[in-house]
Short mmCIF file of C-alpha atoms and ligand atoms in Angstrom, two decimals:
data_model
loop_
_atom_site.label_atom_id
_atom_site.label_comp_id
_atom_site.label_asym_id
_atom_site.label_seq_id
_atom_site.Cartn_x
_atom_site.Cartn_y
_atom_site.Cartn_z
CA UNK W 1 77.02 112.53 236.42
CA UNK W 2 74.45 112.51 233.55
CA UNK W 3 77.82 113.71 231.21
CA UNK W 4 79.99 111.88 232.15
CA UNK W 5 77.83 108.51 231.36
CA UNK W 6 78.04 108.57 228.14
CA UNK W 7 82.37 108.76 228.81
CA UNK W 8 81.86 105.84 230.95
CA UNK W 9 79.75 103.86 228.74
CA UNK W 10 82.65 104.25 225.95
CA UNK W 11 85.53 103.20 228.65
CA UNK W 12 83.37 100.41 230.17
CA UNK W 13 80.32 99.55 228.62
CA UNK W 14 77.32 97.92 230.22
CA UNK W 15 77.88 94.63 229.85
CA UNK W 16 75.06 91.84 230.54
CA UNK W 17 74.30 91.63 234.76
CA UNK W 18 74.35 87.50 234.73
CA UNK W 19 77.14 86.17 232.35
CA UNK W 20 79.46 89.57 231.36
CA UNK W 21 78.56 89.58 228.12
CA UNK W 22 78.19 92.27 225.68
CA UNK W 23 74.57 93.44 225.34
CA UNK W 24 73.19 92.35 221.99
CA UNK W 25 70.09 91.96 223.41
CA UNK W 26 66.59 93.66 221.71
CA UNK W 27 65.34 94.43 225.29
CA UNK W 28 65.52 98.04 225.28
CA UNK W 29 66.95 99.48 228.61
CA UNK W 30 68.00 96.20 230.57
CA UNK W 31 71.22 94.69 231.04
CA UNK W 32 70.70 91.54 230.08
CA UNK W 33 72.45 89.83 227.01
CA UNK W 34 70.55 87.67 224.66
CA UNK W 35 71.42 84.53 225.55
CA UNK W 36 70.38 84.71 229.06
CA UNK W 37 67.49 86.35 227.67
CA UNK W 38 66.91 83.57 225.87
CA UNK W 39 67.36 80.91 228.97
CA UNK W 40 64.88 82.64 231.41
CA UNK W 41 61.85 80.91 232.40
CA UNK W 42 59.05 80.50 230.11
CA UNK W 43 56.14 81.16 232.55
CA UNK W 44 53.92 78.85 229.86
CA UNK W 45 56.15 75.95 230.78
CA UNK W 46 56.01 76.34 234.16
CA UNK W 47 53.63 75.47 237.48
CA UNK W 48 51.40 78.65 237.71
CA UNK W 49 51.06 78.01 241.22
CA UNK W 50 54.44 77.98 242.31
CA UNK W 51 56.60 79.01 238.82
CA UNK W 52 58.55 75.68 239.05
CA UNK W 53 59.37 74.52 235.23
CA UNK W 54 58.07 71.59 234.02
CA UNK W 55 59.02 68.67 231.98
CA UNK W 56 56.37 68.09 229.37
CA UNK W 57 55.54 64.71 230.47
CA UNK W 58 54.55 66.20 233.89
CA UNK W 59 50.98 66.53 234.61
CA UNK W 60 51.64 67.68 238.32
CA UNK W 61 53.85 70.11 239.53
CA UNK W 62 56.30 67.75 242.28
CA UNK W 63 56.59 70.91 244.06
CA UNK W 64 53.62 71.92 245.15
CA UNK W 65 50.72 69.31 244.14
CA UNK W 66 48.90 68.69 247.56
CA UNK W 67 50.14 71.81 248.83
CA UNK W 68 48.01 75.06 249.82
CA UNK W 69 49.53 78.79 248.81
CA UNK W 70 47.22 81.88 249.89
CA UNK W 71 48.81 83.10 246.37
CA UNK W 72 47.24 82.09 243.58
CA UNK W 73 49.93 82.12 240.85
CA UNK W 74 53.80 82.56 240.84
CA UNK W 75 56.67 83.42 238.11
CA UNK W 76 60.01 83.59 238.40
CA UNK W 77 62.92 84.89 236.14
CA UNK W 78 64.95 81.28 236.44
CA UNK W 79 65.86 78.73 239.15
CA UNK W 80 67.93 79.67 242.14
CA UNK W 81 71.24 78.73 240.71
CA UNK W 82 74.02 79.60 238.43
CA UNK W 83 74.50 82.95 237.15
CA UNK W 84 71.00 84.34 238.83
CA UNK W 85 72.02 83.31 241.98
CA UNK W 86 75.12 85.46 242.03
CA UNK W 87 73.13 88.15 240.88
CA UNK W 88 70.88 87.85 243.42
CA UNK W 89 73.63 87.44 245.71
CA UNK W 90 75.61 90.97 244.82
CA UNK W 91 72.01 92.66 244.73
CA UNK W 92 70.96 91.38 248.49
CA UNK W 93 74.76 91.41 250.01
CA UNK W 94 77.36 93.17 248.17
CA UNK W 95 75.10 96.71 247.69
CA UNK W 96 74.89 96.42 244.23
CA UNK W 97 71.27 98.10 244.87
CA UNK W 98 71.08 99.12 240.71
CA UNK W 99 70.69 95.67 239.69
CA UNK W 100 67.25 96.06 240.62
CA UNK W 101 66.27 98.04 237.21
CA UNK W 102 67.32 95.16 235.28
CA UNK W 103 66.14 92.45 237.52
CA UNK W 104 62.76 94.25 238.03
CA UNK W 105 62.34 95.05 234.06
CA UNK W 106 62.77 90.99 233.94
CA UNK W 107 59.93 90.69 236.29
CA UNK W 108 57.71 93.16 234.57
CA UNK W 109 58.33 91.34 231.41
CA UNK W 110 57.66 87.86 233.21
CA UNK W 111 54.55 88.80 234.64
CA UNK W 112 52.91 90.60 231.54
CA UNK W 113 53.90 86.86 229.61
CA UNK W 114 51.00 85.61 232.66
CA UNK W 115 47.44 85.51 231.91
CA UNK W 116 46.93 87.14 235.05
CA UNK W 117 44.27 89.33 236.16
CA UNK W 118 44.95 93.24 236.03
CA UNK W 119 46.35 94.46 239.89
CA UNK W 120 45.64 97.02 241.67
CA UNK W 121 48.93 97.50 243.10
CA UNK W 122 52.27 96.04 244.06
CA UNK W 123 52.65 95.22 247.29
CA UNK W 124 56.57 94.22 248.56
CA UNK W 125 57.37 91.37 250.89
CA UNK W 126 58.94 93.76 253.83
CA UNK W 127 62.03 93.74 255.53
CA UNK W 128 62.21 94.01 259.13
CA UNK W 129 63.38 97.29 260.36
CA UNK W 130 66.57 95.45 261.85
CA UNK W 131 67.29 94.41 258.63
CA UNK W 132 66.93 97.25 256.86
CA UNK W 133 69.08 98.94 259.16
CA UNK W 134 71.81 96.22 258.63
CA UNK W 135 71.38 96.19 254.91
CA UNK W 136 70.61 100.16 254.53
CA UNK W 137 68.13 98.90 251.83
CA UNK W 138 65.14 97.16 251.24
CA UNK W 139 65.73 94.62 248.09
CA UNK W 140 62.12 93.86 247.79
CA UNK W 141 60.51 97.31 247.64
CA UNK W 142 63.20 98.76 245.00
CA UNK W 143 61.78 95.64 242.73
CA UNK W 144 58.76 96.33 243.28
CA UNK W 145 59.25 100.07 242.85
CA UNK W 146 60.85 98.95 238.75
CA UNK W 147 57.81 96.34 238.46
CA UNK W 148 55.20 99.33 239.16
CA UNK W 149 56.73 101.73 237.28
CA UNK W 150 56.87 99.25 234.34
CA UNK W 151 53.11 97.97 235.15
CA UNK W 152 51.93 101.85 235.71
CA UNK W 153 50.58 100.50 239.14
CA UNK W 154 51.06 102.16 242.87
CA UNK W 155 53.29 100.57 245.22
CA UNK W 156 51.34 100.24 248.47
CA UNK W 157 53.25 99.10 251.65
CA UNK W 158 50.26 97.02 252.89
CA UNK W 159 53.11 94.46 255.21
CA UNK W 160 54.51 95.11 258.07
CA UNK W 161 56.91 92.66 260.10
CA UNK W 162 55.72 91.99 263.02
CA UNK W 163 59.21 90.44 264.38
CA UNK W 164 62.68 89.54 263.09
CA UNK W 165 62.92 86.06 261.83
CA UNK W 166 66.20 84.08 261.01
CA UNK W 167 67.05 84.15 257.34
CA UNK W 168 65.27 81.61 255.58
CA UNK W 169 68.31 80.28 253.76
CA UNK W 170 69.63 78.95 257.08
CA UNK W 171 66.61 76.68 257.88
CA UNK W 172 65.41 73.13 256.55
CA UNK W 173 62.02 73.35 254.73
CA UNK W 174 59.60 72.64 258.03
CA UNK W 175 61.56 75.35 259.93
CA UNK W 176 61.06 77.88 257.20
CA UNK W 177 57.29 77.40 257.94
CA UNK W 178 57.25 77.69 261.48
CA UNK W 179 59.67 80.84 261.05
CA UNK W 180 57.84 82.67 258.95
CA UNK W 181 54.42 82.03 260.66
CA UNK W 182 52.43 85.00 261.66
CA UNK W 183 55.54 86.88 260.88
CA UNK W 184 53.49 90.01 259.27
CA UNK W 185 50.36 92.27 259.78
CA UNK W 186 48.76 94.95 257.62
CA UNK W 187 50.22 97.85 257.85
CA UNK W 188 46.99 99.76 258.41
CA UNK W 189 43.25 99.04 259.55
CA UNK W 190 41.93 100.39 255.96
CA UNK W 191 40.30 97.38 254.03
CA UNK W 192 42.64 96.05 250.70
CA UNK W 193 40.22 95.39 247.53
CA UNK W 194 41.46 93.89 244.44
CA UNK W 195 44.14 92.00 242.86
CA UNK W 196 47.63 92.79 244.45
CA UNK W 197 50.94 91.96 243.17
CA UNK W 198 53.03 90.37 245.71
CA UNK W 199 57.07 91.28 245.06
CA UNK W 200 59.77 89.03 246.63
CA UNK W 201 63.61 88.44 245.41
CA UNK W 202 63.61 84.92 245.81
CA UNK W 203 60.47 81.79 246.35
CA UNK W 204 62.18 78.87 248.53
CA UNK W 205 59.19 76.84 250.15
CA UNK W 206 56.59 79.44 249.56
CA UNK W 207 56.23 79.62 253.37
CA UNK W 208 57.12 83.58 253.16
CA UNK W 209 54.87 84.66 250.06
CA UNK W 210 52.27 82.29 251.55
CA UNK W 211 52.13 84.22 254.86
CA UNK W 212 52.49 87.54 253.24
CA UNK W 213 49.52 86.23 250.95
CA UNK W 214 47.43 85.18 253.45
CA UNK W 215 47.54 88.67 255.27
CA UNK W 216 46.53 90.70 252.37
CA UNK W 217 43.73 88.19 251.95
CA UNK W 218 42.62 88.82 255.74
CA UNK W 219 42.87 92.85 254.97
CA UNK W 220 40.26 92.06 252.24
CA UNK W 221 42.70 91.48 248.85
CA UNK W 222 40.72 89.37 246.33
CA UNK W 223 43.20 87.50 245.21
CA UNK W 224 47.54 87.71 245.25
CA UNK W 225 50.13 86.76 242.72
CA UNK W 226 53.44 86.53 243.32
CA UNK W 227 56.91 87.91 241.11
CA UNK W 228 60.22 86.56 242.15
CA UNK W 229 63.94 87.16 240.86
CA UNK W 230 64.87 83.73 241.52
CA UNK W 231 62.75 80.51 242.36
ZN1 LIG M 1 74.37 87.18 229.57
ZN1 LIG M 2 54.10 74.04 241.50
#
């Protein structure tokens, strides 16, 4: 396979993951042209609670002002929509399981644009075993897999799901709450220290992240941040 790439870059070159477009961009290794480059988030510009973007005039995030997330910061790539969320779409659904070297790159690169603390590890959101057994892979680990490798951190599978719940796409925004509550556990009895890295494909509500968040906390985490794909 590793000679014939080169043969299948010439008869079908990479072209950029969001909009099909050639790949003139300067990022080395991702497949990501430079105008969408260009259009992802600025993390400076956005809530660093909940990675919303902001209009300048805005002095409160009308997301999440008045609102409590066991995470303490968030960054996305870009808004749910559009291009992303057709990416996001093939990577979850359609098996496209290699978009996650480009769309975890994107989160490295997000993240190190944070003034965040340094992490101890990465720690993935976690698919129930049902799921993984429908999907045959689990989305949020192979990000965070790319973010650690970029980051030079461990990935540590500190979550566990402790049941199935309904897919959070299907549910109004008090539901997603209720379905997500005491959905996960640590996955052992040994006490977490430090700053982990929480790794999710997408932030809706923040009622996922903010349960996952609020485990690691219990097993003794100091603090959690949270990457996304899409917000
Ligand atoms: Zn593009
Ligand atoms: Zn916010």
């Amino acid at each position: 396979m590793k000679l014939l790439t080169p043969l299948l870059d010439l008869f079908f070159p990479p072209r950029c993951i969001f909009c099909r477009g050639p790949l003139d961009c300067e990022q080395q290794g991702v497949e990501i042209c430079q105008s969408c480059y260009d259009g992802l988030l600025d993390p400076r510009q956005c809530c660093s609670r909940c990675s919303h973007p902001l209009l300048k005039q805005e002095r409160f995030c009308p997301v999440c002002h008045g609102r409590f997330f066991a995470f303490k910061g968030a960054c996305a790539l870009n808004v749910y929509r559009g291009n992303l969320k057709q990416v996001v779409h093939r990577y979850k659904y359609k098996d496209k399981r290699h978009l996650a070297h480009t769309l975890g790159r994107l989160a490295a690169g997000q993240i190190k644009r944070c003034n965040w603390p340094n992490f101890k590890a990465v720690v993935p959101v976690p698919l129930h075993p049902l799921r993984l057994a429908e999907r045959g892979y689990d989305q949020a680990f192979l990000l965070a897999e790319v973010i650690a490798a970029d980051l030079q951190l461990p990935v540590q599978r500190h979550l566990i799901r402790t049941r199935a719940t309904i897919s959070q796409t299907k549910l109004d925004s008090m539901s997603r709450w209720d379905n997500v509550r005491d959905a996960f556990a640590p996955s052992s009895c040994v006490a977490l220290s430090g700053n982990i890295l929480l790794v999710d494909d997408l932030l809706t509500t923040g009622a996922t992240a903010h349960n996952a968040a609020e485990t690691l906390l219990f097993a003794g985490a100091d603090s959690v941040y949270l990457a996304v794909v899409g917000r």
